[in-house]
Amino acid sequence: MSGALSGRTVVVTGAASGIGLGITTRLIADGAVVFAATRSKEDLDRVHEHAAIAGGFVGELHEPGVADDLMAAALETLGRLDVLVNNAGGGVIRPTLEHTEESLRATVDNNLWTTIYCVRRRCRTWCLAATAASSTSAPTRFAPDWWITRCTTPQKVVCMRWSPAWPASSPPAGVTANTVAPCYVRTPELARLFESGQAPARLAHVIEKATAIVPIGRPGDPAEVATAVAFLAGEDSRFITGQTIYVSGGSSMG
């Protein structure tokens, strides 16, 4: 398949729905070969129904060792890894004082440790698989690699501040690290929930407030976030690193 990302190999975490599925379908449409990571077999089956992925992995990425298994499976299927999209996340929406230690830990695990484990494993692969990585463009140098983090919670804000350090500390030249930070995005799942009339009152209140602070006056769309990710995954962004792209209709997390 020809396209802006033709031949590029990608791992997308949290690929089963919403923004993750939007990213997966967009990258494939642009010619990328995508390996999807989900939390359950049912989730992975759903990705297969919507996108022609090259393969998939099921596991809880916040648990120690699981990211190692993911990267090993992806490399076995893809042969090399050019792009890592850290999209996995999610948490419990509650006022701060209503959170329990368990709910806070779950939120940190889902949003922060998933990213840390995947990036640490990917950085080790850069060092251990130089030949495979360099085969993307020229045998005399490393091909550019990217990892992209979607920021939607306070833990993801930590990733926004933390991610730029990785290219500076990683051996291969040409490695870039950027984040994509959307505002509230109306995913198909949320749209169906609101259309059913079954959305909790608290969730409806949160969504109303989140939309009100967007100057453009509407929530985002998964395809709009995927467009930013596709740009960062391509050759045109090769000199962009350590940056955050806000896909937020004019609102900002910073």
Coordinates of C-alpha atoms in Angstrom, one line a residue:
M1 CA 0.0 0.0 0.0
S2 CA 1.3 3.4 -0.9
G3 CA 1.0 6.4 1.4
A4 CA 2.8 8.8 3.6
L5 CA 3.6 6.0 6.0
S6 CA 4.2 3.3 3.5
G7 CA 6.4 0.6 5.0
R8 CA 6.6 2.1 8.4
T9 CA 6.0 -0.3 11.3
V10 CA 4.0 0.8 14.3
V11 CA 2.8 -0.4 17.7
V12 CA -0.3 1.2 19.0
T13 CA -1.3 0.6 22.6
G14 CA -4.9 1.0 23.7
A15 CA -6.0 0.3 20.2
A16 CA -9.4 -1.2 20.8
S17 CA -11.7 1.8 20.8
G18 CA -12.1 5.6 20.6
I19 CA -8.9 7.5 19.9
G20 CA -6.8 4.4 19.8
L21 CA -8.9 2.7 17.1
G22 CA -9.0 6.0 15.2
I23 CA -5.2 6.2 15.3
T24 CA -4.9 2.6 14.2
T25 CA -7.2 3.0 11.2
R26 CA -5.6 6.3 10.1
L27 CA -2.0 4.9 10.2
I28 CA -3.1 1.9 8.2
A29 CA -4.8 4.1 5.7
D30 CA -1.6 6.0 5.3
G31 CA 0.3 2.8 4.5
A32 CA 1.7 1.8 7.9
V33 CA 1.9 -1.8 9.2
V34 CA 0.3 -1.7 12.6
F35 CA 0.6 -4.1 15.6
A36 CA -2.2 -3.5 18.1
A37 CA -2.1 -3.9 21.9
T38 CA -5.3 -4.3 23.9
R39 CA -6.4 -5.5 27.3
S40 CA -8.6 -8.4 26.3
K41 CA -9.2 -10.9 23.5
E42 CA -12.6 -9.4 22.9
D43 CA -11.0 -6.0 22.4
L44 CA -8.4 -7.4 20.0
D45 CA -11.2 -9.1 18.0
R46 CA -12.9 -5.7 17.7
V47 CA -9.8 -4.1 16.3
H48 CA -9.6 -7.0 13.7
E49 CA -13.1 -6.2 12.7
H50 CA -12.4 -2.6 11.9
A51 CA -8.7 -2.5 10.8
A52 CA -6.3 -4.7 8.8
I53 CA -3.7 -4.9 11.6
A54 CA -0.6 -7.1 11.1
G55 CA -1.0 -8.7 14.5
G56 CA -2.0 -8.1 18.1
F57 CA -1.2 -8.6 21.7
V58 CA -3.4 -8.9 24.8
G59 CA -2.1 -7.9 28.3
E60 CA -2.1 -5.4 31.1
L61 CA 0.8 -3.1 30.2
H62 CA 1.0 -1.6 33.7
E63 CA 2.2 -4.9 35.1
P64 CA 5.9 -5.5 35.2
G65 CA 7.2 -7.6 32.3
V66 CA 4.1 -7.3 30.1
A67 CA 5.6 -4.5 27.9
D68 CA 8.6 -6.8 27.3
D69 CA 6.3 -9.5 26.0
L70 CA 4.5 -6.9 23.8
M71 CA 7.7 -5.7 22.2
A72 CA 9.0 -9.2 21.7
A73 CA 5.7 -10.2 20.0
A74 CA 5.7 -7.0 17.9
L75 CA 9.3 -7.5 16.7
E76 CA 8.6 -11.1 15.9
T77 CA 5.7 -10.1 13.7
L78 CA 7.0 -6.9 12.2
G79 CA 10.7 -7.6 12.0
R80 CA 11.5 -4.1 13.3
L81 CA 9.7 -1.2 15.1
D82 CA 9.8 2.3 13.7
V83 CA 7.0 4.0 15.7
L84 CA 5.6 3.5 19.2
V85 CA 2.3 5.2 20.0
N86 CA 1.6 5.1 23.7
N87 CA -2.2 5.6 23.7
A88 CA -3.2 3.2 26.5
G89 CA -4.8 5.0 29.5
G90 CA -8.0 5.7 31.3
G91 CA -9.0 6.4 34.8
V92 CA -11.8 7.0 37.3
I93 CA -13.6 10.4 37.0
R94 CA -14.2 11.6 40.6
P95 CA -13.7 14.7 42.6
T96 CA -10.2 14.5 44.2
L97 CA -11.5 13.9 47.8
E98 CA -13.7 11.1 46.7
H99 CA -10.8 9.1 45.3
T100 CA -9.6 6.1 47.2
E101 CA -6.0 4.9 47.3
E102 CA -7.0 2.0 45.1
S103 CA -8.7 4.3 42.4
L104 CA -5.7 6.6 42.4
R105 CA -3.3 3.8 42.0
A106 CA -5.3 2.3 39.2
T107 CA -5.3 5.7 37.4
V108 CA -1.6 6.1 37.8
D109 CA -0.9 2.5 36.7
N110 CA -3.1 2.9 33.6
N111 CA -1.8 6.2 32.4
L112 CA 1.8 6.4 33.6
W113 CA 3.3 3.0 34.1
T114 CA 1.9 1.7 30.8
T115 CA 4.0 4.4 29.1
I116 CA 7.1 4.0 31.2
Y117 CA 7.3 0.3 30.7
C118 CA 6.8 0.5 27.0
V119 CA 9.3 3.2 26.4
R120 CA 12.0 1.6 28.6
R121 CA 11.6 -1.6 26.7
R122 CA 11.7 0.2 23.4
C123 CA 14.9 2.0 24.3
R124 CA 16.6 -1.3 25.1
T125 CA 15.5 -2.6 21.7
W126 CA 17.2 0.4 20.0
C127 CA 20.5 -0.7 21.6
L128 CA 20.0 -4.5 20.9
A129 CA 18.6 -4.4 17.4
A130 CA 20.6 -1.8 15.5
T131 CA 20.7 -3.8 12.3
A132 CA 17.0 -4.3 12.2
A133 CA 16.3 -0.7 13.0
S134 CA 18.6 0.7 10.4
S135 CA 17.0 -1.3 7.6
T136 CA 14.1 1.1 7.3
S137 CA 16.0 3.7 5.2
A138 CA 19.7 3.1 4.9
P139 CA 22.1 0.5 6.1
T140 CA 24.6 3.1 7.4
R141 CA 22.5 4.8 10.0
F142 CA 19.5 4.3 12.3
A143 CA 16.2 5.0 10.9
P144 CA 14.1 7.6 12.8
D145 CA 12.0 6.2 15.6
W146 CA 9.1 7.8 17.3
W147 CA 7.1 7.3 20.4
I148 CA 4.0 9.4 20.8
T149 CA 2.0 9.8 24.0
R150 CA -1.6 10.9 24.2
C151 CA -2.1 13.1 27.3
T152 CA -5.5 13.1 28.8
T153 CA -5.0 13.0 32.6
P154 CA -2.6 14.4 35.2
Q155 CA -0.4 11.3 34.9
K156 CA -0.2 12.0 31.1
V157 CA 0.9 15.5 31.9
V158 CA 3.9 13.9 33.7
C159 CA 4.6 12.1 30.5
M160 CA 4.5 15.4 28.6
R161 CA 7.3 16.8 30.8
W162 CA 9.2 13.5 30.9
S163 CA 9.2 12.4 27.3
P164 CA 11.7 14.9 25.8
A165 CA 14.5 13.4 27.9
W166 CA 14.4 10.1 26.1
P167 CA 15.9 11.1 22.8
A168 CA 18.8 12.9 24.6
S169 CA 19.5 9.8 26.7
S170 CA 19.1 7.2 23.9
P171 CA 22.1 6.1 21.8
P172 CA 20.7 6.2 18.2
A173 CA 20.6 9.5 16.3
G174 CA 17.4 10.6 14.8
V175 CA 15.1 9.4 17.6
T176 CA 12.3 11.8 18.3
A177 CA 9.7 11.9 21.2
N178 CA 6.6 14.1 21.1
T179 CA 3.2 14.1 22.7
V180 CA -0.3 14.7 21.4
A181 CA -2.7 16.4 23.9
P182 CA -6.3 16.4 23.0
C183 CA -9.2 18.1 24.8
Y184 CA -12.4 16.2 25.4
V185 CA -12.9 13.9 22.4
R186 CA -16.4 12.6 21.5
T187 CA -15.6 9.0 20.8
P188 CA -18.2 6.7 19.2
E189 CA -18.5 5.0 22.6
L190 CA -19.3 8.2 24.4
A191 CA -21.7 9.3 21.6
R192 CA -23.7 6.0 21.9
L193 CA -23.8 6.3 25.7
F194 CA -25.3 9.9 25.6
E195 CA -27.7 8.9 22.8
S196 CA -29.0 6.1 24.9
G197 CA -29.9 8.4 27.7
Q198 CA -28.0 6.2 30.2
A199 CA -25.0 8.5 30.8
P200 CA -24.5 9.2 34.6
A201 CA -25.4 12.8 35.6
R202 CA -21.8 13.4 36.9
L203 CA -20.3 12.3 33.6
A204 CA -22.7 14.6 31.7
H205 CA -21.7 17.5 33.9
V206 CA -18.0 16.8 33.4
I207 CA -18.4 16.7 29.6
E208 CA -20.4 19.9 29.6
K209 CA -17.7 21.7 31.5
A210 CA -15.0 20.2 29.3
T211 CA -16.7 21.4 26.1
A212 CA -17.4 24.8 27.5
I213 CA -13.7 25.6 27.8
V214 CA -13.0 24.8 24.1
P215 CA -13.0 28.1 22.2
I216 CA -14.0 26.4 18.9
G217 CA -17.1 25.4 20.8
R218 CA -17.2 21.6 20.3
P219 CA -15.4 18.4 21.4
G220 CA -12.7 16.9 19.3
D221 CA -13.0 13.9 17.0
P222 CA -10.8 10.8 17.1
A223 CA -9.9 11.4 13.5
E224 CA -8.5 14.8 14.3
V225 CA -6.2 13.4 17.0
A226 CA -5.2 10.6 14.6
T227 CA -4.1 13.3 12.0
A228 CA -1.6 14.7 14.5
V229 CA -0.3 11.3 15.4
A230 CA 0.1 10.4 11.7
F231 CA 2.1 13.6 11.1
L232 CA 4.4 12.8 14.0
A233 CA 4.9 9.3 12.7
G234 CA 5.9 10.4 9.3
E235 CA 9.1 11.7 7.7
D236 CA 7.9 15.3 7.6
S237 CA 8.2 15.6 11.4
R238 CA 11.8 14.3 11.5
F239 CA 13.2 17.5 13.0
I240 CA 10.4 17.9 15.6
T241 CA 11.1 16.5 19.1
G242 CA 10.3 17.3 22.7
Q243 CA 7.1 19.0 21.7
T244 CA 3.4 18.8 22.6
I245 CA 0.8 19.2 19.9
Y246 CA -2.5 20.3 21.4
V247 CA -5.4 19.0 19.4
S248 CA -7.8 21.0 21.6
G249 CA -9.8 23.5 19.7
G250 CA -7.8 26.3 21.4
S251 CA -8.0 25.0 25.0
S252 CA -4.8 24.0 26.8
M253 CA -3.6 21.7 29.5
G254 CA -0.5 23.8 30.1

